[in-house]
Structure formats: structure tokens, C-alpha cells
Amino acid sequence: MQKANDQILADDNMLEKVFHLSGHGTTIKREMLAGLTTFVSMAYILFVNPSILGAAGMDKGAVFTATALSAILGSALMAFLANYPIAVAPGLGDNAFFTFSVVLGMGISWQKAMAGVFVASVLFTILSFLKVREVVINAIPKDLKLAMAAGIGIFIAFVGLQGGGLVTASKTSLVEIGSLTVPTTWLTIFGIFVIAILMAKRVPGSIFIGLVSTALLGLITGLIKMPASIISLAPSMKPTFGVGVYHLSSMMDPQMWAVVLIFLLVAFFDTAGTLIGLAQQAGIMKDNKMPRIGQALVADSVSMLAGSVMGTTPTAAYVESSAVIAVGGKTGLTSLTVAVLFGFSMLFSPLLTVVTNQVTAPALIVVGVLMASALREIEWDKFEIAMPAFLTVIGMPLTYNISYGIAFGFLTYPILMVAAGRRKEINYIMWAMLVIFIVLLYILNIVPKA
């Protein structure tokens, strides 16, 4: 008994030395509870990511394992390198761009697209170590960053509405409301209301609970088939592991460099914006700067590189970490707890068969709502800002391509700012981005595929 107590004290001392719990005014129990809250809030990605990448033709089982492992690595690195209570896992915006813009939109095979993700990840890691990423992020106007986040959110919600059967194609008006006589569509409607009500009540893990509730209703009503088992060893990553590296020769196609550029841009802004927002909420910011942001960006980039080798799209800091900060999580022990729980979750891959499009659709729609909230901070009363922001937001769902929405914003912003007499506010990086996006649009629409 005494040995057990001594071991507990030793473990407590070790955690104190690594995470400086007392210095942050927190305890082991509080940090682990915060980690559990975070995991429940973001566990939906284990099933949503395979569903989205599966639509591109990737093996869902392999993606499930790659998703879990990249989340484990990213969250653990965030814990030990930066000591932040911020979890990392594959991001929804990136997987949506991969599947719907690159594979389905541009007609590029998922194997070649994964090569683009790998190259972007290598460049991303190098830029993070050289701190170039911080310089570029600071040069992009706040309003365009907000518009990108909101636009991706609306695009993701549109994908969810389609997958859930609430919106369908129309020959006369492009889109129309789906048929309410289709039983599975009501699963989506049920899931939306469950998650929305739980969110309104501020229940931790609302999205995950809604996803589980929708799947259970589908099983009870017979709309979803029962899985053969519940627990098993994690699926092999053989169908996706190293595929991006193997197909590096596809980078000879000029269109692939456009893909790399967009992945770089989305990854550039996604995590940095989330990190800064969460740091402000947690009171970590000092003199308008985020301590250890370099280490946090390295943790993110290394997990992104590892994920591209294993077979998943780029990782990102999760906005769901805000729930953790709200319940008192303050150190990397929270992130480490998330990593451990993702490890246990790898035993439940058979449940992938019950997570259909109708089950994941409500999660996509609600996440879209959360991301679209960035719209409120845009300066809509200044037309030179409102127009580029609006084109960025509306361009993504209407062209069904995230890259076009981003391009519309970066092409119009410098021109309208000059017209408004605000030329001095535009830095050389924004002018460089203008040229880059002109080249990008040329490559995407005019240069023939190799």
C-alpha cells in the first residue's frame, strides 16, 4: 500500500515538473477532466474524417487509424513542446478541400492528391521551423482570415446538407430541397435538432452525443445495419500508408502545385487563427503576443507531415478546445489526456459501418455554423473590405471549390484598397499573393493536365 502511495506521489511530482501545474493554478484532476471534455467534443472526427475521405475513394478503415494516430501525435506534441491545453487532429476544412475540390472537382486521383498533401506538409514544416509562417500570417488582413474561416464553414455545412439528403441537385435551379419522403433524410433532421438543442444548453460533447444518438435511432429503426462487432484491433493503414510519397512523380503536373499552394494557405491560417483565439480566451496572450507560438506551430506541422505519410489530410488545432479552457484546462496535461483517449478509441473501428452520411451530416452542418460565426467580426461597413470578404465566403459553396473562394478574396482586396485610397495599408506580401493567385487560376483553368 505504501509503495502504491509513493508511486502516486512520484507520478504527481513528475507531472508537476513537466507541466508546471501549480504555477498555472490547476490540478491533475482538473486537467484530466478537461481532457475528457475535449475528447468527447471532438471525437466525431474519428468517423467524419473517414466518411469525407472515403468519398474520394480512400479506405475508411485505414483513414480511421491514420486519423487517430495523427491526433495522438499532434496532441502529445502540443502537450510536451508548447504545454498548451489545445488538441490537434485532422481538420474538417482540409479534408473537404481534398475530396470535393481536388479529387471530385479537379478529377485528380486521391493517390496523387495525397502526394500534394505530403509536399505541402514538408514545405509547411520547413516554413514553421524557419518562422516564415508567423511572418506571412501576420501580413494577411484580419478580415480575409475571418472570411476564409466562415467560407469554409458554409462550404462544410453545404456538404452536410447534401450528404444528409436535405439539399439535392436541380436542373432548373441548380439546387432544391430534398425529398422528405426518404426515411434516411429524417435521420439527418433528428441529428440536427439533437445537436442544436444540446449546443443551446451548452452540454459538453454535444456534437458527439448527437452523432451517437442519430446512429442509435438508425439502428433501432433498421435504417442502419448492425455492425458485425463493436471492438477489434485498429484497421491496417496499408491501403494509405506512404501512398503520397510513392506518387511524388505526379508533381510534374502543374495543377498539383496549385493544390499544394492551397493546402499551404489553408493550413497556414487555420491553426494560427485558432491558436491565437484560444490563447486570448485562456488569458495566455502577453503584450498581444502568444508565448511559445513557435513550439505550437512546430507541433502542428510535424503532426501534419506524419499524417500525410500515414494517409490523412492536414491536422489543425481544434476550436473545441475552447470547451476545455472554459472548464479550467490550462496546461499540456489536458492535451496529453486527449492523446491517450484517442489511443483507446482505436479499438472501436467496427462502428464505422453505422456512421453513414446521414449520421455525419448534422455534425458537418453544426460545425459550419460555428465556423461561420467569424462573419460577425468583419468590417462590413467598409466596402473595400466587405466585397473581398463576401466573394471569399460565397465563392466557396457556389463554385464548390475552397481554392476559388480564397482566390476571389485575395484578387480583389488589394485593388479595392487602392481604389479606397488605402494603398499604404497593403504590404508586399499581399501584392505577391495577388500574383500567386492569378497564376493559380491560370493553372487550374487553362493549363492542360499532364
Short mmCIF file of N, CA, C and O in Angstrom, two decimals, residues 240-346:
data_model
loop_
_atom_site.label_atom_id
_atom_site.label_comp_id
_atom_site.label_asym_id
_atom_site.label_seq_id
_atom_site.Cartn_x
_atom_site.Cartn_y
_atom_site.Cartn_z
N THR A 240 -3.27 3.12 -47.35
CA THR A 240 -2.97 4.55 -47.48
C THR A 240 -1.55 4.92 -47.07
O THR A 240 -1.05 5.97 -47.47
N PHE A 241 -0.87 4.07 -46.32
CA PHE A 241 0.45 4.43 -45.78
C PHE A 241 1.48 4.61 -46.89
O PHE A 241 1.70 3.73 -47.72
N GLY A 242 2.11 5.78 -46.90
CA GLY A 242 3.19 6.05 -47.86
C GLY A 242 2.74 6.29 -49.28
O GLY A 242 3.58 6.46 -50.18
N VAL A 243 1.43 6.31 -49.53
CA VAL A 243 0.93 6.49 -50.90
C VAL A 243 1.36 7.84 -51.48
O VAL A 243 1.74 7.94 -52.64
N GLY A 244 1.29 8.88 -50.65
CA GLY A 244 1.69 10.21 -51.12
C GLY A 244 3.15 10.25 -51.54
O GLY A 244 3.49 10.86 -52.56
N VAL A 245 4.01 9.60 -50.77
CA VAL A 245 5.44 9.56 -51.09
C VAL A 245 5.67 8.79 -52.39
O VAL A 245 6.46 9.19 -53.26
N TYR A 246 4.95 7.69 -52.54
CA TYR A 246 5.10 6.83 -53.72
C TYR A 246 4.69 7.55 -55.00
O TYR A 246 5.25 7.28 -56.08
N HIS A 247 3.73 8.47 -54.90
CA HIS A 247 3.22 9.17 -56.09
C HIS A 247 3.80 10.57 -56.27
O HIS A 247 3.18 11.43 -56.89
N LEU A 248 5.00 10.80 -55.75
CA LEU A 248 5.62 12.12 -55.88
C LEU A 248 5.86 12.52 -57.34
O LEU A 248 5.95 13.71 -57.66
N SER A 249 5.96 11.54 -58.21
CA SER A 249 6.17 11.84 -59.64
C SER A 249 5.01 12.64 -60.22
O SER A 249 5.17 13.34 -61.23
N SER A 250 3.84 12.57 -59.59
CA SER A 250 2.67 13.31 -60.08
C SER A 250 2.85 14.81 -59.94
O SER A 250 2.10 15.60 -60.52
N MET A 251 3.86 15.25 -59.17
CA MET A 251 4.10 16.67 -59.00
C MET A 251 4.62 17.33 -60.28
O MET A 251 4.79 18.55 -60.34
N MET A 252 4.86 16.54 -61.32
CA MET A 252 5.23 17.10 -62.62
C MET A 252 4.05 17.81 -63.26
O MET A 252 4.21 18.63 -64.17
N ASP A 253 2.85 17.51 -62.80
CA ASP A 253 1.63 18.16 -63.30
C ASP A 253 1.51 19.55 -62.66
O ASP A 253 1.46 19.66 -61.43
N PRO A 254 1.46 20.63 -63.47
CA PRO A 254 1.36 21.99 -62.91
C PRO A 254 0.16 22.18 -61.98
O PRO A 254 0.23 22.95 -61.03
N GLN A 255 -0.94 21.46 -62.26
CA GLN A 255 -2.12 21.59 -61.42
C GLN A 255 -1.85 21.14 -59.98
O GLN A 255 -2.46 21.63 -59.04
N MET A 256 -0.93 20.20 -59.82
CA MET A 256 -0.62 19.70 -58.49
C MET A 256 0.02 20.79 -57.62
O MET A 256 -0.16 20.80 -56.40
N TRP A 257 0.74 21.71 -58.23
CA TRP A 257 1.35 22.78 -57.45
C TRP A 257 0.31 23.79 -56.99
O TRP A 257 0.47 24.44 -55.96
N ALA A 258 -0.79 23.88 -57.76
CA ALA A 258 -1.91 24.71 -57.30
C ALA A 258 -2.54 24.07 -56.07
O ALA A 258 -2.92 24.76 -55.11
N VAL A 259 -2.62 22.75 -56.09
CA VAL A 259 -3.16 22.01 -54.94
C VAL A 259 -2.28 22.22 -53.72
O VAL A 259 -2.76 22.49 -52.61
N VAL A 260 -0.97 22.11 -53.92
CA VAL A 260 -0.02 22.31 -52.82
C VAL A 260 -0.17 23.71 -52.23
O VAL A 260 -0.18 23.89 -51.00
N LEU A 261 -0.29 24.71 -53.10
CA LEU A 261 -0.41 26.09 -52.64
C LEU A 261 -1.63 26.29 -51.76
O LEU A 261 -1.56 26.91 -50.69
N ILE A 262 -2.77 25.74 -52.19
CA ILE A 262 -4.00 25.91 -51.41
C ILE A 262 -3.90 25.20 -50.07
O ILE A 262 -4.30 25.72 -49.03
N PHE A 263 -3.34 23.98 -50.07
CA PHE A 263 -3.16 23.27 -48.80
C PHE A 263 -2.28 24.08 -47.86
O PHE A 263 -2.54 24.17 -46.65
N LEU A 264 -1.24 24.68 -48.40
CA LEU A 264 -0.35 25.51 -47.60
C LEU A 264 -1.10 26.70 -47.01
O LEU A 264 -0.97 27.01 -45.83
N LEU A 265 -1.90 27.36 -47.85
CA LEU A 265 -2.62 28.56 -47.41
C LEU A 265 -3.64 28.23 -46.33
O LEU A 265 -3.72 28.90 -45.30
N VAL A 266 -4.43 27.19 -46.57
CA VAL A 266 -5.47 26.82 -45.61
C VAL A 266 -4.83 26.41 -44.28
O VAL A 266 -5.25 26.84 -43.20
N ALA A 267 -3.77 25.58 -44.37
CA ALA A 267 -3.08 25.15 -43.15
C ALA A 267 -2.41 26.33 -42.45
O ALA A 267 -2.37 26.41 -41.22
N PHE A 268 -1.89 27.26 -43.25
CA PHE A 268 -1.24 28.46 -42.71
C PHE A 268 -2.15 29.20 -41.75
O PHE A 268 -1.78 29.55 -40.64
N PHE A 269 -3.38 29.44 -42.21
CA PHE A 269 -4.28 30.30 -41.46
C PHE A 269 -5.08 29.57 -40.40
O PHE A 269 -5.41 30.12 -39.36
N ASP A 270 -5.40 28.31 -40.68
CA ASP A 270 -6.31 27.57 -39.82
C ASP A 270 -5.81 27.48 -38.38
O ASP A 270 -6.43 27.99 -37.45
N THR A 271 -4.68 26.82 -38.20
CA THR A 271 -4.18 26.60 -36.84
C THR A 271 -3.77 27.90 -36.16
O THR A 271 -4.06 28.10 -34.98
N ALA A 272 -3.10 28.80 -36.89
CA ALA A 272 -2.64 30.05 -36.27
C ALA A 272 -3.81 30.86 -35.73
O ALA A 272 -3.78 31.37 -34.61
N GLY A 273 -4.88 30.98 -36.54
CA GLY A 273 -6.05 31.73 -36.11
C GLY A 273 -6.71 31.11 -34.89
O GLY A 273 -7.10 31.81 -33.95
N THR A 274 -6.80 29.76 -34.90
CA THR A 274 -7.41 29.06 -33.77
C THR A 274 -6.55 29.20 -32.52
O THR A 274 -7.07 29.45 -31.42
N LEU A 275 -5.24 29.06 -32.69
CA LEU A 275 -4.33 29.17 -31.54
C LEU A 275 -4.44 30.54 -30.88
O LEU A 275 -4.54 30.65 -29.66
N ILE A 276 -4.43 31.58 -31.69
CA ILE A 276 -4.49 32.94 -31.15
C ILE A 276 -5.83 33.18 -30.44
O ILE A 276 -5.88 33.75 -29.35
N GLY A 277 -6.93 32.72 -31.04
CA GLY A 277 -8.24 32.89 -30.43
C GLY A 277 -8.35 32.17 -29.10
O GLY A 277 -8.86 32.72 -28.11
N LEU A 278 -7.83 30.94 -29.04
CA LEU A 278 -7.88 30.16 -27.81
C LEU A 278 -6.96 30.75 -26.75
O LEU A 278 -7.28 30.76 -25.55
N ALA A 279 -5.81 31.27 -27.19
CA ALA A 279 -4.87 31.88 -26.25
C ALA A 279 -5.48 33.12 -25.61
O ALA A 279 -5.30 33.38 -24.41
N GLN A 280 -6.22 33.88 -26.40
CA GLN A 280 -6.89 35.06 -25.85
C GLN A 280 -7.95 34.66 -24.84
O GLN A 280 -8.10 35.28 -23.79
N GLN A 281 -8.69 33.59 -25.15
CA GLN A 281 -9.74 33.11 -24.24
C GLN A 281 -9.13 32.62 -22.93
O GLN A 281 -9.68 32.86 -21.85
N ALA A 282 -7.96 31.97 -23.02
CA ALA A 282 -7.33 31.39 -21.83
C ALA A 282 -6.50 32.41 -21.06
O ALA A 282 -5.98 32.10 -19.98
N GLY A 283 -6.35 33.62 -21.62
CA GLY A 283 -5.55 34.63 -20.94
C GLY A 283 -4.06 34.38 -21.04
O GLY A 283 -3.27 34.83 -20.20
N ILE A 284 -3.64 33.65 -22.08
CA ILE A 284 -2.23 33.31 -22.27
C ILE A 284 -1.46 34.45 -22.94
O ILE A 284 -0.26 34.60 -22.75
N MET A 285 -2.16 35.25 -23.75
CA MET A 285 -1.50 36.31 -24.52
C MET A 285 -0.78 37.30 -23.60
O MET A 285 -1.30 37.70 -22.57
N LYS A 286 0.43 37.69 -24.01
CA LYS A 286 1.21 38.68 -23.27
C LYS A 286 1.72 39.74 -24.25
O LYS A 286 2.42 39.42 -25.21
N ASP A 287 1.35 40.99 -24.02
CA ASP A 287 1.72 42.10 -24.90
C ASP A 287 1.28 41.82 -26.34
O ASP A 287 2.03 42.05 -27.30
N ASN A 288 0.07 41.28 -26.48
CA ASN A 288 -0.53 40.96 -27.78
C ASN A 288 0.26 39.89 -28.54
O ASN A 288 0.14 39.78 -29.76
N LYS A 289 1.08 39.13 -27.83
CA LYS A 289 1.83 38.05 -28.45
C LYS A 289 1.57 36.76 -27.68
O LYS A 289 1.31 36.77 -26.49
N MET A 290 1.66 35.65 -28.41
CA MET A 290 1.40 34.35 -27.81
C MET A 290 2.71 33.66 -27.46
O MET A 290 3.49 33.31 -28.35
N PRO A 291 2.99 33.45 -26.18
CA PRO A 291 4.22 32.76 -25.79
C PRO A 291 4.28 31.35 -26.38
O PRO A 291 3.26 30.68 -26.51
N ARG A 292 5.44 30.93 -26.77
CA ARG A 292 5.68 29.57 -27.28
C ARG A 292 4.87 29.25 -28.53
O ARG A 292 4.61 28.08 -28.82
N ILE A 293 4.48 30.28 -29.30
CA ILE A 293 3.72 30.00 -30.52
C ILE A 293 4.56 29.22 -31.52
O ILE A 293 4.07 28.40 -32.29
N GLY A 294 5.89 29.46 -31.49
CA GLY A 294 6.79 28.73 -32.38
C GLY A 294 6.72 27.23 -32.12
O GLY A 294 6.61 26.43 -33.05
N GLN A 295 6.76 26.85 -30.84
CA GLN A 295 6.68 25.42 -30.48
C GLN A 295 5.32 24.84 -30.86
O GLN A 295 5.23 23.69 -31.31
N ALA A 296 4.26 25.62 -30.69
CA ALA A 296 2.92 25.15 -31.03
C ALA A 296 2.79 24.92 -32.54
O ALA A 296 2.19 23.92 -32.98
N LEU A 297 3.36 25.81 -33.33
CA LEU A 297 3.30 25.67 -34.78
C LEU A 297 4.14 24.49 -35.25
O LEU A 297 3.78 23.79 -36.21
N VAL A 298 5.25 24.23 -34.58
CA VAL A 298 6.08 23.07 -34.91
C VAL A 298 5.33 21.77 -34.60
O VAL A 298 5.34 20.82 -35.39
N ALA A 299 4.64 21.74 -33.45
CA ALA A 299 3.85 20.55 -33.08
C ALA A 299 2.79 20.28 -34.14
O ALA A 299 2.59 19.13 -34.57
N ASP A 300 2.14 21.33 -34.60
CA ASP A 300 1.10 21.21 -35.63
C ASP A 300 1.69 20.72 -36.95
O ASP A 300 1.16 19.82 -37.59
N SER A 301 2.83 21.29 -37.37
CA SER A 301 3.40 20.95 -38.67
C SER A 301 3.97 19.53 -38.70
O SER A 301 3.84 18.83 -39.70
N VAL A 302 4.59 19.10 -37.60
CA VAL A 302 5.14 17.75 -37.55
C VAL A 302 4.03 16.71 -37.61
O VAL A 302 4.14 15.68 -38.30
N SER A 303 2.91 16.96 -36.91
CA SER A 303 1.78 16.02 -36.95
C SER A 303 1.15 16.01 -38.34
O SER A 303 0.68 14.98 -38.82
N MET A 304 1.15 17.17 -39.01
CA MET A 304 0.63 17.25 -40.37
C MET A 304 1.49 16.41 -41.32
O MET A 304 0.96 15.67 -42.16
N LEU A 305 2.81 16.49 -41.16
CA LEU A 305 3.72 15.71 -42.00
C LEU A 305 3.54 14.22 -41.76
O LEU A 305 3.46 13.43 -42.72
N ALA A 306 3.45 13.82 -40.49
CA ALA A 306 3.25 12.40 -40.17
C ALA A 306 1.92 11.90 -40.71
O ALA A 306 1.82 10.80 -41.25
N GLY A 307 0.88 12.73 -40.58
CA GLY A 307 -0.44 12.34 -41.09
C GLY A 307 -0.44 12.14 -42.59
O GLY A 307 -1.10 11.23 -43.11
N SER A 308 0.31 12.97 -43.31
CA SER A 308 0.35 12.84 -44.78
C SER A 308 1.01 11.53 -45.20
O SER A 308 0.69 10.97 -46.25
N VAL A 309 1.94 11.04 -44.39
CA VAL A 309 2.58 9.76 -44.68
C VAL A 309 1.64 8.61 -44.35
O VAL A 309 1.54 7.63 -45.09
N MET A 310 0.92 8.74 -43.23
CA MET A 310 0.00 7.67 -42.81
C MET A 310 -1.23 7.58 -43.68
O MET A 310 -1.79 6.50 -43.87
N GLY A 311 -1.69 8.72 -44.22
CA GLY A 311 -2.84 8.69 -45.10
C GLY A 311 -4.03 9.50 -44.62
O GLY A 311 -5.16 9.02 -44.66
N THR A 312 -3.77 10.74 -44.19
CA THR A 312 -4.88 11.62 -43.85
C THR A 312 -4.50 13.05 -44.21
O THR A 312 -3.32 13.35 -44.43
N THR A 313 -5.48 13.91 -44.30
CA THR A 313 -5.27 15.30 -44.67
C THR A 313 -4.72 16.09 -43.47
O THR A 313 -4.69 15.58 -42.36
N PRO A 314 -4.28 17.34 -43.70
CA PRO A 314 -3.60 18.10 -42.66
C PRO A 314 -4.33 18.21 -41.32
O PRO A 314 -5.56 18.29 -41.28
N THR A 315 -3.55 18.23 -40.26
CA THR A 315 -4.08 18.40 -38.91
C THR A 315 -4.24 19.89 -38.60
O THR A 315 -3.68 20.74 -39.29
N ALA A 316 -4.99 20.18 -37.54
CA ALA A 316 -5.21 21.57 -37.14
C ALA A 316 -5.53 21.61 -35.65
O ALA A 316 -5.98 20.61 -35.07
N ALA A 317 -5.27 22.75 -35.03
CA ALA A 317 -5.70 22.95 -33.65
C ALA A 317 -7.22 23.03 -33.64
O ALA A 317 -7.81 23.67 -34.51
N TYR A 318 -7.84 22.37 -32.67
CA TYR A 318 -9.31 22.27 -32.66
C TYR A 318 -9.97 23.36 -31.82
O TYR A 318 -9.61 23.57 -30.66
N VAL A 319 -10.94 24.03 -32.45
CA VAL A 319 -11.67 25.09 -31.76
C VAL A 319 -12.46 24.52 -30.57
O VAL A 319 -12.81 25.24 -29.65
N GLU A 320 -12.73 23.19 -30.59
CA GLU A 320 -13.42 22.55 -29.47
C GLU A 320 -12.61 22.66 -28.18
O GLU A 320 -13.14 22.44 -27.09
N SER A 321 -11.33 22.98 -28.31
CA SER A 321 -10.50 23.17 -27.12
C SER A 321 -11.00 24.33 -26.27
O SER A 321 -10.63 24.46 -25.11
N SER A 322 -11.84 25.18 -26.86
CA SER A 322 -12.41 26.29 -26.09
C SER A 322 -13.27 25.76 -24.94
O SER A 322 -13.36 26.38 -23.87
N ALA A 323 -13.89 24.58 -25.17
CA ALA A 323 -14.69 23.96 -24.10
C ALA A 323 -13.81 23.57 -22.93
O ALA A 323 -14.19 23.66 -21.77
N VAL A 324 -12.59 23.14 -23.25
CA VAL A 324 -11.64 22.74 -22.22
C VAL A 324 -11.22 23.91 -21.38
O VAL A 324 -11.15 23.82 -20.17
N ILE A 325 -10.88 24.99 -22.06
CA ILE A 325 -10.45 26.20 -21.36
C ILE A 325 -11.57 26.70 -20.45
O ILE A 325 -11.32 27.17 -19.34
N ALA A 326 -12.81 26.56 -20.91
CA ALA A 326 -13.97 27.02 -20.14
C ALA A 326 -14.13 26.23 -18.84
O ALA A 326 -14.61 26.77 -17.84
N VAL A 327 -13.73 24.95 -18.84
CA VAL A 327 -13.87 24.14 -17.63
C VAL A 327 -12.58 24.07 -16.82
O VAL A 327 -12.46 23.29 -15.88
N GLY A 328 -11.58 24.87 -17.19
CA GLY A 328 -10.39 25.00 -16.35
C GLY A 328 -9.11 24.39 -16.84
O GLY A 328 -8.10 24.43 -16.14
N GLY A 329 -9.08 23.80 -18.06
CA GLY A 329 -7.84 23.25 -18.58
C GLY A 329 -6.85 24.35 -18.90
O GLY A 329 -7.18 25.31 -19.58
N LYS A 330 -5.61 24.21 -18.41
CA LYS A 330 -4.63 25.29 -18.58
C LYS A 330 -3.25 24.82 -19.06
O LYS A 330 -2.42 25.65 -19.42
N THR A 331 -3.00 23.52 -19.05
CA THR A 331 -1.67 23.03 -19.40
C THR A 331 -1.72 21.90 -20.42
O THR A 331 -2.78 21.42 -20.81
N GLY A 332 -0.52 21.44 -20.79
CA GLY A 332 -0.41 20.36 -21.76
C GLY A 332 -0.91 19.02 -21.24
O GLY A 332 -1.11 18.09 -22.04
N LEU A 333 -1.14 18.89 -19.93
CA LEU A 333 -1.68 17.64 -19.41
C LEU A 333 -3.07 17.38 -19.99
O LEU A 333 -3.46 16.23 -20.20
N THR A 334 -3.80 18.45 -20.27
CA THR A 334 -5.10 18.31 -20.92
C THR A 334 -4.92 17.68 -22.30
O THR A 334 -5.63 16.73 -22.66
N SER A 335 -3.99 18.20 -23.09
CA SER A 335 -3.74 17.68 -24.44
C SER A 335 -3.24 16.24 -24.40
O SER A 335 -3.61 15.42 -25.25
N LEU A 336 -2.39 15.94 -23.40
CA LEU A 336 -1.88 14.58 -23.26
C LEU A 336 -3.01 13.61 -22.95
O LEU A 336 -3.04 12.47 -23.46
N THR A 337 -3.96 14.04 -22.14
CA THR A 337 -5.14 13.21 -21.83
C THR A 337 -5.93 12.92 -23.10
O THR A 337 -6.39 11.79 -23.32
N VAL A 338 -6.08 13.93 -23.95
CA VAL A 338 -6.77 13.74 -25.23
C VAL A 338 -6.05 12.70 -26.07
O VAL A 338 -6.67 11.81 -26.67
N ALA A 339 -4.72 12.78 -26.11
CA ALA A 339 -3.93 11.83 -26.89
C ALA A 339 -4.15 10.39 -26.41
O ALA A 339 -4.32 9.47 -27.20
N VAL A 340 -4.15 10.21 -25.09
CA VAL A 340 -4.35 8.87 -24.51
C VAL A 340 -5.74 8.33 -24.86
O VAL A 340 -5.89 7.16 -25.24
N LEU A 341 -6.75 9.19 -24.79
CA LEU A 341 -8.12 8.75 -25.10
C LEU A 341 -8.28 8.40 -26.58
O LEU A 341 -9.02 7.48 -26.93
N PHE A 342 -7.58 9.12 -27.46
CA PHE A 342 -7.61 8.75 -28.88
C PHE A 342 -6.97 7.38 -29.08
O PHE A 342 -7.37 6.62 -29.96
N GLY A 343 -5.99 7.06 -28.23
CA GLY A 343 -5.38 5.74 -28.30
C GLY A 343 -6.38 4.64 -27.98
O GLY A 343 -6.48 3.63 -28.69
N PHE A 344 -7.17 4.82 -26.92
CA PHE A 344 -8.20 3.85 -26.56
C PHE A 344 -9.28 3.75 -27.65
O PHE A 344 -9.83 2.68 -27.92
N SER A 345 -9.56 4.86 -28.30
CA SER A 345 -10.64 4.89 -29.30
C SER A 345 -10.35 4.03 -30.52
O SER A 345 -11.26 3.64 -31.25
N MET A 346 -9.08 3.69 -30.73
CA MET A 346 -8.72 2.89 -31.90
C MET A 346 -9.30 1.48 -31.86
O MET A 346 -9.30 0.76 -32.86
#
